[in-house]
C-alpha cells in the first residue's frame, strides 16, 4: 500500500490467534448473559423437559416384568431422554445462532466484526456444550429423585468419552443447520426444527433402531445420535469397558470428522451466498 | 418540477478528478474508493406465478472519500444509500465494480478491512434484553477489548452522550430510541474505527438527541482522526456536518460536490443566489427527499 494512503493503525482492533481465542469467549459470555436474562423461559423449558422425561420413564415403569427388567427399561429410557436433551441443546443452540441474531437485529454487527467465522462457531459451540451439559445434569438430578437409578457397574469415563465425541458431529450438524436461515430467511428455522425432529425419530432415543422400517433404519446409520445412544447404553447399562466401545466410537468420530469440516464449508458458502443476494438481513 | 427524462439528461457527473482517481492507488489520502459499483437484487415469487423482478439498487456508482473527511450520501428511501454502506461494510458483495478502504479491497482483504471500520445503522441493533453494558462488552470483546479500563471508558462516553452511567445496567429495551442510538454510537466509537459508516444515525431521534449525536460525530473526526461517511435524508444535518455530499437517486450518483459547490451549480441554473440543499435535491431529482423511490426495496434502501 502506498505510504501516503496508509491509515493510522487501529489502536485496538486485535488480530492473531490470541485475539481469536479471546473473541470466542465473547460468545460464551454473551449467551450466558442472555440465558440469565431469559431465566424465566429457561425455568419453563426445564420444567417441560423434566415433565416429558418423567412421563416417558413412567411409561417404562408401567410395563410388566421383573423388578430388574423394569429398572433396566427405566434406565434405558432415562439414558435416551437425558442424552437427547444434551444433544438437542447442542444442536439447537448452534443451529439457531443465525436465526436468533437476525431476530435481535445484531447479525450484521457480528458478521462485520474482525473475527474469523471459525472463532464465531467455536464460541457458540463451546457455550452450547457447557449449556447442554448443565441442563442435562439438572435433568438427571431431578430424575434421580423420582426413579431408582443404580449406576454401580457403569463405565462412567467411557460414557463421557462417547458423549463428548458425539458432540463433535452434533456441532457439525448444528453449523450446517445454522446456514439454512442464510439460504432461506423465512423458512430456515423451521427446517432446523424438522431436522432435529427427524434425528429424534430415527436415532433410537426411546427404542432400538431395529424396530424402525428399513428406510428409517438406513437414516439411523448416518445419525451420530444413534451411535452415541448405543455407546452410552453399553457403557452405563452393560458396564462395557472403554476398549469395547470402539464399534460405536469409530462411527461417531468418523461422522464428526466429516460433519464438522462439511458444516464449516457449507456455512462459509451460505454466508457468501447471503452476501451476494442480500439475505444476511431479513427483509420485512 | 423536472420530468424523469429531463433529469436523466441533466445529471451532474462527478468531476473528472474523481473519475481518474478511481481504480488505481493515488498519492492522495483516499480513505474509500467506490469504483463503478453496481448491485442488483432479484425478487423471486416462490410459487413462480410472477416473473422475477430485478431491482437495481446501486447503478455504476463511483466516488472517492478523502481521509478525515465527513462525506455525506444523500438520497430518498430506496435510492441505494444503505446498499452502498453495506458493500463498504463487507456485508454485501457488489455485482460489478469494487470498493476499497485505505487501499484494501473490501472482498479480497475482508479481514483487514473489518479491523478498520465500524457502522451505526438506523436501527440500534442490540440484544434488547441485555443491558447496554452487556451489549457493549460483547461487541468490544470481538474487537479485542476487555477489562476495567473499557468499563471506565464506557461510562465516560455514555455520560458524554448524555446518558446517566446508572442506565448502563438496565435492559436496553427500557431505554428510549434516542438513548439506544447513543449506545450504538458508543459501541462504534469504543472500537476506534478509522472509517465510521453512519447510516441515518439520527433518523427518528428527538431534537436534543439529534444535536448530541451530531456534536459527537463532529468531535470524532476532529479528535480521533476518523473518516466518516454519513448517509442521511436530513438536509440540515448533512449541510452542517459534511465536507462533501454525494446525491443518489434510483441507485445512481447524480451529483457530488461541497455544499457550496452544489448550491452554486444549481443556483445558477434556477436563478437563485443561495438555494437550500433541499431545493438543490428537488432540482436534481424532481422530487422531495422524503418521497420514496419507485423501486424501493424494503430494507435495502
XYZ file of C-alpha atoms in Angstrom:
585
model
C 0.000 0.000 0.000
C 1.256 3.467 -0.759
C 2.666 5.018 2.420
C 0.674 8.208 1.952
C -2.661 6.424 1.968
C -1.866 4.025 4.779
C -4.426 4.557 7.549
C -3.326 5.114 11.078
C -3.246 1.664 12.667
C -6.377 0.941 14.610
C -5.033 1.003 18.166
C -7.368 -1.605 19.489
C -8.829 -3.959 16.876
C -6.916 -7.143 17.617
C -5.586 -9.826 15.332
C -3.827 -13.177 15.618
C -4.637 -16.423 17.362
C -4.752 -14.913 20.848
C -7.321 -12.352 19.720
C -9.423 -15.066 18.077
C -9.425 -17.221 21.213
C -10.368 -14.259 23.406
C -13.035 -13.198 20.924
C -14.617 -16.643 21.017
C -15.142 -16.062 24.731
C -17.374 -13.119 23.775
C -19.993 -15.547 22.501
C -19.835 -17.667 25.645
C -20.212 -14.600 27.852
C -22.980 -13.085 25.697
C -25.005 -16.296 25.658
C -24.589 -16.635 29.401
C -25.997 -13.099 29.807
C -28.905 -13.998 27.543
C -29.719 -17.174 29.472
C -29.577 -15.167 32.703
C -31.964 -12.525 31.332
C -34.378 -15.136 29.995
C -34.209 -17.178 33.208
C -37.994 -17.481 33.291
C -38.020 -19.222 29.942
C -35.067 -21.387 30.967
C -37.007 -22.488 34.036
C -40.104 -23.189 31.923
C -38.066 -25.269 29.460
C -36.513 -27.215 32.320
C -39.958 -27.991 33.740
C -41.093 -29.096 30.283
C -38.012 -31.305 29.922
C -38.474 -32.821 33.354
C -42.195 -33.412 32.822
C -41.808 -35.033 29.428
C -38.866 -37.168 30.589
C -40.749 -38.322 33.693
C -43.777 -39.185 31.551
C -41.610 -41.389 29.358
C -39.983 -43.030 32.371
C -43.365 -43.736 33.989
C -44.423 -45.472 30.777
C -41.362 -47.697 31.351
C -42.349 -48.335 34.960
C -45.862 -49.251 33.893
C -44.572 -52.142 31.787
C -44.707 -55.649 33.280
C -41.777 -57.936 34.033
C -39.439 -58.415 36.959
C -38.198 -55.525 39.072
C -34.762 -55.847 37.428
C -36.263 -55.763 33.922
C -38.359 -52.776 34.888
C -35.369 -50.900 36.272
C -33.409 -51.754 33.169
C -36.155 -50.341 30.958
C -36.405 -47.163 33.036
C -32.649 -46.717 32.817
C -32.741 -47.397 29.071
C -35.373 -44.673 28.617
C -33.649 -42.382 31.105
C -30.394 -42.515 29.125
C -32.389 -41.745 25.990
C -34.100 -38.672 27.475
C -31.006 -37.213 29.132
C -28.664 -37.839 26.204
C -31.205 -36.473 23.758
C -31.719 -33.391 25.960
C -27.977 -32.786 25.728
C -27.592 -33.434 22.003
C -30.666 -31.381 21.170
C -29.417 -28.482 23.296
C -26.078 -28.516 21.443
C -27.728 -28.838 18.035
C -30.403 -26.185 18.662
C -28.089 -23.641 20.237
C -25.721 -23.785 17.301
C -28.471 -24.227 14.706
C -30.274 -21.130 15.949
C -27.201 -18.867 16.160
C -28.139 -17.041 12.956
C -31.901 -17.029 13.465
C -31.533 -15.633 16.963
C -29.192 -12.837 15.953
C -31.316 -11.964 12.964
C -34.355 -11.741 15.211
C -32.486 -9.464 17.623
C -31.108 -7.440 14.705
C -27.457 -7.935 15.618
C -26.454 -10.330 12.840
C -24.822 -7.697 10.643
C -22.717 -6.425 13.530
C -21.479 -9.899 14.402
C -20.719 -10.622 10.740
C -18.883 -7.309 10.426
C -16.667 -7.887 13.475
C -12.955 -8.568 12.843
C -13.025 -12.239 13.780
C -12.903 -15.421 11.725
C -16.098 -17.389 11.276
C -14.346 -20.314 12.945
C -13.937 -18.197 16.085
C -17.628 -17.342 15.940
C -18.576 -21.010 15.686
C -16.061 -22.111 18.290
C -17.510 -19.646 20.798
C -21.105 -20.635 20.128
C -20.198 -24.354 20.215
C -18.294 -24.024 23.477
C -21.265 -22.362 25.126
C -23.634 -24.945 23.670
C -21.647 -27.823 25.174
C -21.473 -26.187 28.609
C -25.161 -25.229 28.432
C -26.175 -28.713 27.233
C -24.171 -30.410 29.980
C -25.624 -28.128 32.674
C -29.199 -28.679 31.539
C -28.766 -32.423 31.212
C -27.123 -32.625 34.644
C -30.071 -30.748 36.137
C -32.490 -33.061 34.371
C -30.568 -36.118 35.554
C -30.537 -34.758 39.104
C -34.317 -34.295 39.160
C -34.974 -37.705 37.571
C -32.709 -39.351 40.165
C -35.023 -38.012 42.892
C -38.011 -39.894 41.455
C -36.522 -43.045 39.958
C -34.191 -45.640 41.343
C -31.000 -45.434 39.345
C -28.190 -47.877 40.030
C -25.057 -46.957 38.150
C -22.793 -49.106 40.328
C -21.440 -51.169 37.430
C -21.499 -48.397 34.869
C -18.440 -47.283 32.895
C -18.778 -43.546 33.501
C -15.499 -42.429 31.832
C -16.428 -44.435 28.727
C -19.896 -42.851 28.644
C -18.365 -39.371 28.984
C -15.952 -40.116 26.149
C -18.813 -41.222 23.903
C -20.858 -38.128 24.760
C -18.049 -35.667 24.094
C -17.043 -37.408 20.867
C -20.687 -37.301 19.754
C -20.749 -33.567 20.436
C -18.300 -33.001 17.568
C -20.649 -34.327 14.921
C -23.625 -32.547 16.503
C -21.665 -29.311 16.327
C -21.074 -30.039 12.621
C -24.771 -30.791 12.077
C -25.691 -27.672 14.045
C -23.408 -25.492 11.915
C -24.994 -26.918 8.766
C -28.435 -26.186 10.212
C -27.320 -22.653 11.098
C -26.595 -21.987 7.440
C -30.228 -22.686 6.479
C -31.554 -19.285 7.626
C -28.865 -17.673 5.472
C -30.191 -19.509 2.443
C -33.899 -19.351 3.320
C -34.501 -16.339 5.567
C -38.154 -17.133 6.109
C -38.009 -20.932 6.357
C -34.566 -21.744 7.716
C -35.639 -22.012 11.335
C -38.492 -24.351 10.508
C -36.070 -26.574 8.591
C -33.755 -26.734 11.614
C -36.706 -27.845 13.742
C -37.617 -30.540 11.199
C -34.022 -31.869 11.158
C -33.944 -32.204 14.935
C -37.348 -33.956 14.888
C -36.152 -36.447 12.274
C -32.999 -37.135 14.291
C -35.193 -37.819 17.334
C -37.318 -40.269 15.345
C -34.578 -42.310 13.684
C -31.805 -42.328 16.292
C -33.297 -44.762 18.783
C -33.801 -42.315 21.632
C -36.627 -44.346 23.223
C -36.403 -47.653 21.334
C -33.831 -49.734 19.460
C -33.480 -48.668 15.820
C -34.178 -52.287 14.818
C -37.917 -51.644 15.293
C -37.869 -48.962 12.571
C -38.878 -49.614 8.955
C -35.889 -50.399 6.729
C -35.588 -46.949 5.153
C -35.632 -45.289 8.560
C -33.005 -47.707 9.808
C -30.892 -46.544 6.869
C -31.280 -42.974 8.084
C -30.269 -44.079 11.583
C -26.884 -45.225 10.280
C -25.940 -41.639 9.344
C -27.253 -40.108 12.573
C -24.464 -39.643 15.121
C -27.091 -39.781 17.874
C -27.672 -43.477 17.077
C -24.097 -44.382 17.965
C -23.949 -42.020 20.931
C -27.053 -43.605 22.428
C -25.880 -47.144 21.731
C -22.461 -46.417 23.181
C -23.886 -44.685 26.257
C -26.255 -47.570 26.910
C -23.467 -50.102 26.504
C -21.288 -48.146 28.943
C -23.974 -47.347 31.513
C -26.355 -50.290 31.317
C -23.965 -53.111 30.498
C -20.842 -51.571 32.022
C -18.930 -52.253 28.789
C -15.236 -51.347 29.143
C -13.966 -48.413 27.092
C -11.876 -50.752 24.932
C -15.019 -52.476 23.719
C -16.798 -49.206 22.800
C -14.833 -48.906 19.561
C -17.775 -50.160 17.486
C -19.702 -47.028 18.453
C -16.806 -44.652 18.951
C -15.405 -45.206 15.464
C -18.539 -44.169 13.515
C -19.039 -41.282 15.956
C -15.540 -39.966 15.250
C -15.884 -40.656 11.544
C -19.176 -38.750 11.359
C -17.613 -35.953 13.384
C -14.585 -35.794 11.090
C -16.969 -35.437 8.147
C -19.697 -33.288 9.678
C -17.507 -30.583 11.237
C -15.477 -29.518 8.175
C -18.518 -30.029 5.966
C -20.592 -27.833 8.281
C -17.971 -25.074 8.220
C -17.652 -25.294 4.421
C -21.424 -25.184 3.945
C -21.723 -22.237 6.315
C -18.969 -20.278 4.550
C -20.633 -20.919 1.212
C -24.036 -19.892 2.633
C -22.542 -16.697 4.091
C -21.143 -15.695 0.697
C -24.452 -16.555 -0.933
C -26.270 -14.368 1.605
C -23.833 -11.521 0.980
C -24.293 -11.822 -2.767
C -28.074 -11.935 -2.643
C -28.670 -9.540 0.252
C -30.139 -12.202 2.560
C -27.969 -11.514 5.563
C -30.525 -9.125 6.871
C -34.048 -10.489 6.878
C -36.406 -8.450 4.716
C -39.723 -7.393 6.152
C -40.623 20.233 -11.463
C -38.400 18.214 -13.776
C -39.630 15.107 -15.518
C -37.656 11.865 -15.234
C -36.419 12.213 -18.819
C -35.081 15.685 -18.201
C -33.371 14.520 -15.016
C -31.617 11.748 -16.907
C -30.226 14.295 -19.336
C -29.058 16.823 -16.797
C -27.416 14.502 -14.266
C -24.269 16.124 -12.903
C -21.333 13.809 -13.443
C -18.692 13.621 -10.729
C -15.700 15.845 -11.500
C -13.056 14.387 -13.813
C -10.522 14.188 -10.988
C -12.889 11.863 -9.133
C -13.129 9.519 -12.075
C -9.400 9.429 -12.630
C -8.726 8.637 -9.006
C -10.823 5.513 -9.182
C -9.163 2.135 -9.645
C -5.507 2.912 -9.017
C -3.925 3.987 -5.739
C -3.372 7.715 -5.957
C -0.809 9.642 -3.939
C -3.764 11.416 -2.337
C -5.132 10.439 1.032
C -8.134 8.484 -0.236
C -9.911 6.653 2.540
C -12.528 4.953 0.391
C -12.690 4.312 -3.324
C -16.033 3.203 -4.712
C -15.130 2.115 -8.209
C -18.055 1.782 -10.641
C -20.051 -0.336 -8.234
C -23.408 -1.887 -9.094
C -25.764 -4.088 -7.140
C -28.939 -5.718 -8.400
C -31.399 -7.632 -6.250
C -33.638 -10.254 -7.772
C -37.013 -10.664 -6.131
C -38.486 -14.050 -6.915
C -42.033 -15.221 -6.338
C -41.651 -18.545 -4.510
C -44.617 -20.036 -6.374
C -43.255 -18.636 -9.655
C -46.581 -17.046 -10.519
C -44.806 -13.847 -11.496
C -41.528 -13.389 -13.369
C -38.546 -12.436 -11.161
C -38.315 -8.707 -10.514
C -34.963 -7.019 -10.844
C -34.223 -4.094 -8.549
C -31.131 -2.122 -9.488
C -30.246 -0.804 -6.016
C -26.868 0.711 -6.957
C -26.045 1.517 -10.546
C -22.442 2.193 -11.600
C -21.630 4.479 -8.690
C -18.122 5.814 -8.352
C -16.534 8.299 -5.990
C -13.658 8.646 -3.561
C -13.705 9.749 0.040
C -10.699 11.549 1.411
C -9.074 10.785 4.713
C -10.566 12.678 7.694
C -13.465 13.806 5.549
C -17.097 13.731 6.625
C -18.660 12.572 3.408
C -22.430 12.739 3.080
C -24.585 10.474 0.954
C -28.000 11.991 0.435
C -30.917 10.258 -1.158
C -34.539 9.327 -0.670
C -35.580 5.949 0.749
C -34.743 3.324 -1.831
C -32.038 5.388 -3.502
C -29.290 2.855 -2.667
C -27.614 4.555 0.307
C -27.796 1.608 2.690
C -26.830 -0.850 -0.034
C -23.691 1.190 -0.660
C -22.878 1.298 3.044
C -23.399 -2.466 3.321
C -20.983 -3.038 0.453
C -18.392 -0.883 2.207
C -19.031 -2.825 5.432
C -18.284 -6.245 3.848
C -21.939 -7.225 4.309
C -22.861 -7.239 0.637
C -20.832 -8.300 -2.378
C -21.078 -5.974 -5.376
C -22.187 -7.459 -8.696
C -19.797 -5.176 -10.549
C -17.012 -2.810 -9.594
C -15.024 -2.782 -6.398
C -14.805 -0.957 -3.112
C -11.535 -0.328 -1.330
C -10.878 1.071 2.112
C -7.456 2.668 2.574
C -6.225 0.715 -0.436
C -7.567 -2.618 0.844
C -10.112 -4.423 -1.283
C -13.278 -4.986 0.705
C -13.732 -8.511 -0.669
C -10.176 -9.741 -1.027
C -8.894 -8.166 2.202
C -12.123 -8.563 4.133
C -10.499 -9.406 7.473
C -8.132 -6.410 7.335
C -10.928 -4.053 6.289
C -13.093 -5.225 9.179
C -10.420 -4.079 11.607
C -10.611 -0.551 10.220
C -14.352 0.029 10.089
C -17.494 0.161 12.141
C -21.025 1.120 11.343
C -24.033 2.690 13.016
C -27.300 1.891 11.291
C -30.740 3.417 11.539
C -31.838 0.604 13.874
C -29.834 0.433 17.093
C -29.432 -3.396 16.669
C -28.790 -4.795 20.112
C -29.791 -7.723 22.247
C -32.778 -5.963 23.750
C -32.962 -7.929 26.990
C -29.296 -7.311 27.723
C -28.077 -4.098 29.293
C -26.010 -1.527 27.373
C -23.002 -2.697 29.380
C -23.511 -6.362 28.448
C -24.075 -5.452 24.809
C -21.004 -3.259 24.713
C -18.803 -5.816 26.476
C -19.811 -8.400 23.885
C -19.146 -6.083 20.941
C -15.849 -4.869 22.358
C -14.534 -8.365 23.031
C -14.991 -9.078 19.326
C -12.647 -6.160 18.675
C -10.159 -7.374 21.262
C -11.118 -5.038 24.077
C -11.921 -6.028 27.645
C -11.023 -5.198 31.213
C -11.714 -2.476 33.733
C -10.348 0.341 31.560
C -13.018 -0.424 28.986
C -15.746 -0.303 31.607
C -14.488 3.115 32.725
C -14.399 4.348 29.155
C -17.936 3.070 28.636
C -19.256 5.166 31.483
C -17.306 8.220 30.307
C -18.544 8.048 26.740
C -22.132 7.394 27.750
C -22.069 10.407 30.051
C -20.556 12.445 27.230
C -23.511 11.422 25.132
C -25.902 12.465 27.851
C -26.773 9.052 29.313
C -26.503 8.509 33.047
C -23.955 5.794 33.858
C -26.562 4.134 36.081
C -28.562 3.210 32.996
C -25.724 1.002 31.791
C -27.108 -1.892 33.823
C -30.737 -1.681 32.718
C -32.117 -3.835 29.905
C -31.725 -1.959 26.651
C -35.400 -2.312 25.855
C -36.100 0.052 28.750
C -34.112 2.854 27.104
C -35.666 5.318 24.694
C -34.972 5.098 20.961
C -32.615 8.068 21.235
C -30.721 6.516 24.133
C -30.413 3.214 22.282
C -28.994 5.018 19.287
C -26.464 6.744 21.529
C -25.377 3.342 22.842
C -24.926 2.297 19.196
C -22.725 5.329 18.610
C -20.741 4.487 21.739
C -20.314 0.919 20.506
C -18.820 2.127 17.261
C -16.682 4.757 18.956
C -15.223 2.368 21.546
C -13.829 0.181 18.765
C -11.853 3.204 17.489
C -12.691 2.774 13.795
C -10.565 4.513 11.220
C -13.598 4.613 8.962
C -17.004 5.120 10.539
C -20.071 4.388 8.452
C -23.161 6.156 9.719
C -26.372 5.033 8.076
C -29.058 7.530 9.089
C -27.921 7.545 12.721
C -30.283 10.323 13.769
C -33.459 9.230 11.990
C -36.334 9.196 14.447
C -34.399 10.888 17.239
C -35.734 13.803 19.249
C -34.076 17.166 18.505
C -31.947 17.100 21.652
C -30.588 13.594 20.932
C -30.008 14.592 17.336
C -27.831 17.513 18.399
C -25.925 15.317 20.889
C -25.167 12.760 18.193
C -24.224 15.368 15.589
C -21.886 17.130 18.002
C -20.299 13.816 18.809
C -19.744 12.952 15.148
C -18.009 16.269 14.646
C -15.779 15.634 17.669
C -14.971 12.158 16.456
C -13.498 13.459 13.235
C -11.623 16.323 14.851
C -10.195 14.475 17.841
C -9.836 10.896 16.617
C -8.555 11.122 13.066
C -11.550 9.213 11.719
C -13.046 9.348 8.251
C -16.819 9.398 8.370
C -19.406 8.515 5.751
C -22.821 9.757 6.714
C -25.971 8.583 4.939
C -28.899 10.809 5.598
C -32.012 12.327 4.266
C -31.782 15.145 6.763
C -30.621 18.086 4.657
C -29.779 20.286 7.580
C -27.681 17.617 9.233
C -25.803 16.971 6.003
C -25.217 20.655 5.455
C -23.879 21.176 8.974
C -21.653 18.121 9.153
C -20.459 17.147 5.703
C -17.422 18.392 3.825
C -18.767 16.995 0.573
C -22.057 15.466 -0.421
C -22.950 12.780 -2.955
C -26.564 12.711 -4.068
C -28.064 9.392 -5.077
C -31.265 8.831 -6.960
C -32.567 5.415 -8.014
C -29.175 3.903 -7.355
C -27.271 6.406 -9.489
C -24.873 9.093 -8.391
C -26.360 12.303 -9.711
C -24.144 14.900 -8.069
C -21.049 15.195 -5.912
C -19.555 18.367 -4.535
C -19.229 20.526 -1.462
C -22.455 22.027 -0.158
C -21.424 25.397 -1.563
C -20.438 23.836 -4.874
C -23.784 22.087 -5.236
C -25.657 25.244 -4.317
C -23.635 27.353 -6.715
C -24.136 24.934 -9.620
C -27.859 24.580 -9.116
C -28.373 28.214 -8.024
C -27.082 29.477 -11.345
C -29.428 27.115 -13.181
C -32.547 28.048 -11.266
C -31.650 31.694 -10.871
C -31.369 31.762 -7.090
C -28.291 33.091 -5.360
C -28.457 30.840 -2.322
C -30.747 27.847 -2.781
C -31.309 25.462 0.109
C -29.891 21.952 -0.111
C -33.450 20.713 -0.362
C -34.033 22.917 -3.405
C -30.849 21.516 -4.899
C -32.080 17.973 -4.330
C -35.526 18.684 -5.755
C -33.993 20.346 -8.782
C -31.710 17.393 -9.448
C -34.157 14.579 -8.789
C -37.540 16.119 -9.496
C -38.889 15.195 -6.088
C -38.540 15.761 -2.389
C -36.127 13.664 -0.375
C -38.838 12.168 1.810
C -40.658 10.791 -1.231
C -39.774 7.140 -1.632
C -38.159 5.829 -4.789
C -40.457 3.955 -7.173
C -38.393 0.822 -6.884
C -37.827 0.944 -3.214
C -36.664 -2.376 -1.923
C -37.542 -2.890 1.670
C -34.520 -2.838 3.946
C -32.138 -2.428 1.064
C -32.717 1.271 0.569
